[in-house]
N, CA and C of each residue as an Amber inpcrd file, in Angstrom:
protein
   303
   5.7790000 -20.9760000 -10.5900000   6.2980000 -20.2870000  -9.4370000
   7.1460000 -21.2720000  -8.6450000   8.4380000 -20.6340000  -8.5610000
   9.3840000 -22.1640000  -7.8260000   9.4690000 -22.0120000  -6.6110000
   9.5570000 -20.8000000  -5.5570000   9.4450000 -20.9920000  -4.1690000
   8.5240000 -21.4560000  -3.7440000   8.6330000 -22.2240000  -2.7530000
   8.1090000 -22.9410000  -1.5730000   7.1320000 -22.1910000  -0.8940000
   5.4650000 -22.0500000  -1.0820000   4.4110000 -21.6350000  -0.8170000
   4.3010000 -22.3980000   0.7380000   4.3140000 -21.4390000   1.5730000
   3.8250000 -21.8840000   2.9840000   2.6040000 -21.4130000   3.9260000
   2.0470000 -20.3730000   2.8060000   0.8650000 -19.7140000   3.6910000
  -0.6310000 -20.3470000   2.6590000  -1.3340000 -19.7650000   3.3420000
  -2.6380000 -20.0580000   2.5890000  -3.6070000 -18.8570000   3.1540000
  -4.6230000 -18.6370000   2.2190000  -5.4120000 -17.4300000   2.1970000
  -6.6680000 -17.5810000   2.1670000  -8.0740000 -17.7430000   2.3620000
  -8.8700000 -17.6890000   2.1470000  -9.7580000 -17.0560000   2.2890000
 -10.6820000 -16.3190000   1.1420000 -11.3980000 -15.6060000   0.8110000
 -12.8120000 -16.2410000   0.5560000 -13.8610000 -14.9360000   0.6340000
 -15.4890000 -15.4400000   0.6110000 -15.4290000 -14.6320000  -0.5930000
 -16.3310000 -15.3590000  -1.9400000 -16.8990000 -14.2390000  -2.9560000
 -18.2060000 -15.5810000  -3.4360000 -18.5810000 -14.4180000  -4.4880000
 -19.7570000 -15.1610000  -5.1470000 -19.3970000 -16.8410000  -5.9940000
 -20.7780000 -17.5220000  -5.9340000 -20.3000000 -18.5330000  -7.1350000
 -19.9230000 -17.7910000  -8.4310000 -20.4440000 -16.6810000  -8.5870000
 -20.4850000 -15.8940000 -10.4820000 -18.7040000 -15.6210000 -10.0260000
 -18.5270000 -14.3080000  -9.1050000 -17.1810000 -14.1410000  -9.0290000
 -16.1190000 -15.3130000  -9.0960000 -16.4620000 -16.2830000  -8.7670000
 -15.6720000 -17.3710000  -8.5700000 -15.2560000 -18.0060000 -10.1540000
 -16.6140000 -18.1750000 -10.5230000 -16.6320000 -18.8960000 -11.8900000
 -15.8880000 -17.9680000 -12.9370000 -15.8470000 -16.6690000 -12.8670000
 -15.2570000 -15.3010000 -13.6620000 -14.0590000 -15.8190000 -13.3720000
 -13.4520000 -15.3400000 -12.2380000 -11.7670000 -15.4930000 -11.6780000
 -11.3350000 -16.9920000 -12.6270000 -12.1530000 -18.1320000 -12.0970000
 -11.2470000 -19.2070000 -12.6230000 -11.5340000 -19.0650000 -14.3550000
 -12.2590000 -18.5870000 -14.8320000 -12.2210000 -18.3450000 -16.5560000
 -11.2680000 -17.5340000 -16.8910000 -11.0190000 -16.6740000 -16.0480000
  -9.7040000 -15.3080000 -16.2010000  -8.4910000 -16.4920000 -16.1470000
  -8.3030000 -16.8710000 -15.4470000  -7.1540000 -17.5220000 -14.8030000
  -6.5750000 -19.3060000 -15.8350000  -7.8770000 -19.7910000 -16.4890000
  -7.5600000 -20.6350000 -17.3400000  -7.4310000 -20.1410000 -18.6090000
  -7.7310000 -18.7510000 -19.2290000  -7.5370000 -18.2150000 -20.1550000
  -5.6050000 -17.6470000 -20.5500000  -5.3810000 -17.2680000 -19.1370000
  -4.1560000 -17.0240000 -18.5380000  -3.0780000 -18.6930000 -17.8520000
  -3.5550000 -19.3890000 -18.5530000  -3.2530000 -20.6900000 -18.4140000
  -2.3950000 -20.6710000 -17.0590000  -3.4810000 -20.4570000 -15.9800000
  -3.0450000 -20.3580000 -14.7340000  -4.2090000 -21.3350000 -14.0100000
  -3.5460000 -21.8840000 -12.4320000  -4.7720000 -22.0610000 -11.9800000
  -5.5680000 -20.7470000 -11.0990000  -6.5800000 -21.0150000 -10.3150000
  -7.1340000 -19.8560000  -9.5700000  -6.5080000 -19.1330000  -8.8410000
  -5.6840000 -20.2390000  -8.2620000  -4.6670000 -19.9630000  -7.0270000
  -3.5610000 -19.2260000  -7.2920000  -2.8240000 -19.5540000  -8.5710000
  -1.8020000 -18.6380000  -9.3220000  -2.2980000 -17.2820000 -10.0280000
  -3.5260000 -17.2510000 -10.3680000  -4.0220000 -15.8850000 -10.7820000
  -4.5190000 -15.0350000  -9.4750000  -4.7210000 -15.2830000  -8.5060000
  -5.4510000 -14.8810000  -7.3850000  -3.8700000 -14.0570000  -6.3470000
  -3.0410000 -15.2010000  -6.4870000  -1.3140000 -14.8960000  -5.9460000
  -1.0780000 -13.6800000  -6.9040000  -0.7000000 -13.4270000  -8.2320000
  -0.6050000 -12.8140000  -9.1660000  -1.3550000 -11.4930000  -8.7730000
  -2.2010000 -11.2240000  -8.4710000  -3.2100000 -10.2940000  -8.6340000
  -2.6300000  -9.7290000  -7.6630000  -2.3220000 -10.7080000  -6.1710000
  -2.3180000  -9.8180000  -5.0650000  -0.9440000  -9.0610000  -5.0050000
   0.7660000 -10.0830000  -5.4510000   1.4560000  -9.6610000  -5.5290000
   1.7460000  -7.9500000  -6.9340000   0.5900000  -7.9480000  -7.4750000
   0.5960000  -6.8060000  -8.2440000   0.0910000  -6.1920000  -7.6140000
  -0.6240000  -6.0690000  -6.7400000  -1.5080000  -4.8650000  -5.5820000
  -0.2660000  -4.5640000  -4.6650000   0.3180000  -5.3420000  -4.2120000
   1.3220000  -5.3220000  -3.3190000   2.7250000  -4.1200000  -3.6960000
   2.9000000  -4.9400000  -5.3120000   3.9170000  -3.7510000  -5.7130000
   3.3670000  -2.0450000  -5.9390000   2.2090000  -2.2650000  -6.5240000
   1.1230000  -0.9610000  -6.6460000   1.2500000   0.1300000  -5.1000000
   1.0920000  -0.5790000  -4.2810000   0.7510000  -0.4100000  -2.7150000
   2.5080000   0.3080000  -2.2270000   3.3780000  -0.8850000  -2.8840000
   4.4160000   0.3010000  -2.3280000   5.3360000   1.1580000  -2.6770000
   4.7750000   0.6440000  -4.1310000   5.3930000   2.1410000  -5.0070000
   4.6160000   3.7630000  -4.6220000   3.0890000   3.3920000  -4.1270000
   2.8140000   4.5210000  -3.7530000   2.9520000   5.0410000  -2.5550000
   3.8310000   4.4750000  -1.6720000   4.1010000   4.4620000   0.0440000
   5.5170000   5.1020000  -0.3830000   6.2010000   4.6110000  -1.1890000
   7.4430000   5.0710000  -1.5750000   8.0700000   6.6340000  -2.3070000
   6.5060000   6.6330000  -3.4390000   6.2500000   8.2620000  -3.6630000
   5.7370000   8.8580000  -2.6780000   4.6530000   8.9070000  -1.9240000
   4.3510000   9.8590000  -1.2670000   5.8770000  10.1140000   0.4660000
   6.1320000   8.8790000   0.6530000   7.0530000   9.2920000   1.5590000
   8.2410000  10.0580000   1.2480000   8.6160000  10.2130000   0.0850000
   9.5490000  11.6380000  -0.4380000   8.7610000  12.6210000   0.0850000
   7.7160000  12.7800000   0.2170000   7.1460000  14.2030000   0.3590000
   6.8480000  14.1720000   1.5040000   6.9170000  13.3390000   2.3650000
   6.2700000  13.6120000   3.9710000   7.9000000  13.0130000   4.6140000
   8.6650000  13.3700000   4.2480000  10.0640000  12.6160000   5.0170000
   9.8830000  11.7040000   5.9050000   9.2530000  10.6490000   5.0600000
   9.3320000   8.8070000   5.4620000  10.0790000   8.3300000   5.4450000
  10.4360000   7.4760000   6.4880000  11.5750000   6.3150000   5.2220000
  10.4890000   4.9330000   5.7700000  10.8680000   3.9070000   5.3040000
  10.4360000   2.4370000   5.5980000  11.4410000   1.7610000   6.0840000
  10.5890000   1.3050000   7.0720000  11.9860000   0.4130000   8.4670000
  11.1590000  -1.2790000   8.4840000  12.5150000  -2.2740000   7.7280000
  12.1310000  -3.3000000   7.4100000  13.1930000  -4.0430000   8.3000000
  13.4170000  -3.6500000   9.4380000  15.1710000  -4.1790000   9.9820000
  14.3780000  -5.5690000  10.4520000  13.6030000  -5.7800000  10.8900000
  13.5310000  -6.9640000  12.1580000  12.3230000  -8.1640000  11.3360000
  11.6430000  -7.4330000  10.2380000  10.6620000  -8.2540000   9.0820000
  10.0740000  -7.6460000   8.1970000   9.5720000  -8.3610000   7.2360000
   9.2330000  -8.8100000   6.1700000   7.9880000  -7.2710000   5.7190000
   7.0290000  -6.9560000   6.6160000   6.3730000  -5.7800000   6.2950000
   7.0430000  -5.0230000   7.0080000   6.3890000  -3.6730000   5.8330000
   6.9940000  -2.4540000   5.9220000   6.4270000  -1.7220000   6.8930000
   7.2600000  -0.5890000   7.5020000   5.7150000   0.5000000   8.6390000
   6.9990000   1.8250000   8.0550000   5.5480000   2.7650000   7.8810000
   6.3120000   3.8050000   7.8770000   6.9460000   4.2780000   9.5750000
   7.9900000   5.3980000   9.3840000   8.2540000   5.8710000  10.4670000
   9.1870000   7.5390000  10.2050000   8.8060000   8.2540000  10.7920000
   8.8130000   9.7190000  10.3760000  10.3360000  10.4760000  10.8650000
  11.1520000  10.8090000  10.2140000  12.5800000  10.7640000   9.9010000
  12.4600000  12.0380000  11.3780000  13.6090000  12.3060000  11.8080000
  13.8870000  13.4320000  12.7580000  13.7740000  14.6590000  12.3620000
  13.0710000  15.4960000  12.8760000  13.0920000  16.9310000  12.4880000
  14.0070000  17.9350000  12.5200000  14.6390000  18.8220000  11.9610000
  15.4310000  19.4500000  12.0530000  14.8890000  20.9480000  13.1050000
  15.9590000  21.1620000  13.8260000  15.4280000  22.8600000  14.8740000
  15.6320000  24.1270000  13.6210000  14.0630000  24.1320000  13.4060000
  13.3330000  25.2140000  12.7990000  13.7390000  26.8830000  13.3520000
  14.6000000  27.4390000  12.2870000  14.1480000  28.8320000  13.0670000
  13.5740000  29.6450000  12.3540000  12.3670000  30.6250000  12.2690000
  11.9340000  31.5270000  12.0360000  10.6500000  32.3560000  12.5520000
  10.1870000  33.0320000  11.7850000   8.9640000  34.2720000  12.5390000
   7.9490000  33.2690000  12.9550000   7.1420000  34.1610000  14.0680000
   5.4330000  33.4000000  14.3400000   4.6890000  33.3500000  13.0790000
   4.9080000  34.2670000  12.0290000   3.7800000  34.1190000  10.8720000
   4.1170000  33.0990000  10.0440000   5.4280000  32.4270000  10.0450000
   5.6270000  31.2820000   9.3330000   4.9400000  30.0940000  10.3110000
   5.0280000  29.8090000  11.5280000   4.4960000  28.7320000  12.5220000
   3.3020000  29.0380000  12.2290000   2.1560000  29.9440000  12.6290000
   1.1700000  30.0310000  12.0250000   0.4540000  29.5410000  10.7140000
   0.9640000  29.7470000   9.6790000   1.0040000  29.2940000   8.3330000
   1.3600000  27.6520000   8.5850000   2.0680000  27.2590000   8.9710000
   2.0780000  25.5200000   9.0360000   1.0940000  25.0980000   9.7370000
   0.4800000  25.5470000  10.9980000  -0.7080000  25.4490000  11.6200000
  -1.7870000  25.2620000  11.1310000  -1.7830000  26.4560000  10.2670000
  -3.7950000  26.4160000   9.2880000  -3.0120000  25.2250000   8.3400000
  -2.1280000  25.3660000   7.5410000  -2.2870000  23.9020000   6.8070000
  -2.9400000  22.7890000   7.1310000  -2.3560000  22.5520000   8.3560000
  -2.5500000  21.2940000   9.1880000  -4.0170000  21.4360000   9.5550000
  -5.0390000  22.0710000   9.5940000  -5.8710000  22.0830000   9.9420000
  -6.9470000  22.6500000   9.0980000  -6.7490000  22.1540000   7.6010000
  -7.4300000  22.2240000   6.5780000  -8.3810000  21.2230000   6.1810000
  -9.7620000  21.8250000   5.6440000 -10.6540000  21.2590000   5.8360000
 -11.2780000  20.2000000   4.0190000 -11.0420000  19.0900000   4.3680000
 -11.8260000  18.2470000   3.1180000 -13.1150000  17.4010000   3.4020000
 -13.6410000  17.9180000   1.8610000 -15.0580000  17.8460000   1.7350000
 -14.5870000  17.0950000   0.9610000 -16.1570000  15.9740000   0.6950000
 -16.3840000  14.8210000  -0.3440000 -17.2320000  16.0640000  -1.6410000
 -17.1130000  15.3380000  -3.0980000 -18.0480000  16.2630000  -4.0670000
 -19.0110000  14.8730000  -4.3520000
């Protein structure tokens, strides 16, 4: 990895977890620290590929103007016209009920 690492991270896990990770990571002829970076920057891309699909569907965009993380922020609405039974109908959506199974 050739850029210039300036942060540092530290995490609590088990001695077993510990001893696992660095066997993963010398198997992967990495050290801990490069498999541990690795892991997170793959969660990271995971994380906003799915911020990226679901905001097509909720008219998101991601506003990165001023840094480095992302925040969603919810695009302008357009002036809606139609009947009360359509406003109604967006209403109960919104106020639909989820259960755990």
């Amino acid at each position: 990895m050739s850029e210039k690492l300036t942060e540092s991270i530290t995490f609590k896990c088990t001695y077993e977890e510990k001893r696992d990770l660095e066997a993963i990571a010398k198997s992967d002829n990495k050290t801990l620290s490069e498999h541990v970076r690795s892991l997170g920057i793959s969660n990271i891309s995971e994380v906003r590929e799915r911020i990226n699909h679901l905001a097509s569907f909720m008219r998101m965009t991601t506003d990165t103007v001023d840094t480095q993380i992302f925040e969603l922020t919810a695009e302008p609405l357009q002036k809606r016209t139609g009947t009360k039974k359509a406003q109604l109908r967006e209403q109960l959506s919104l106020s639909a009920v989820h259960t755990e199974i």
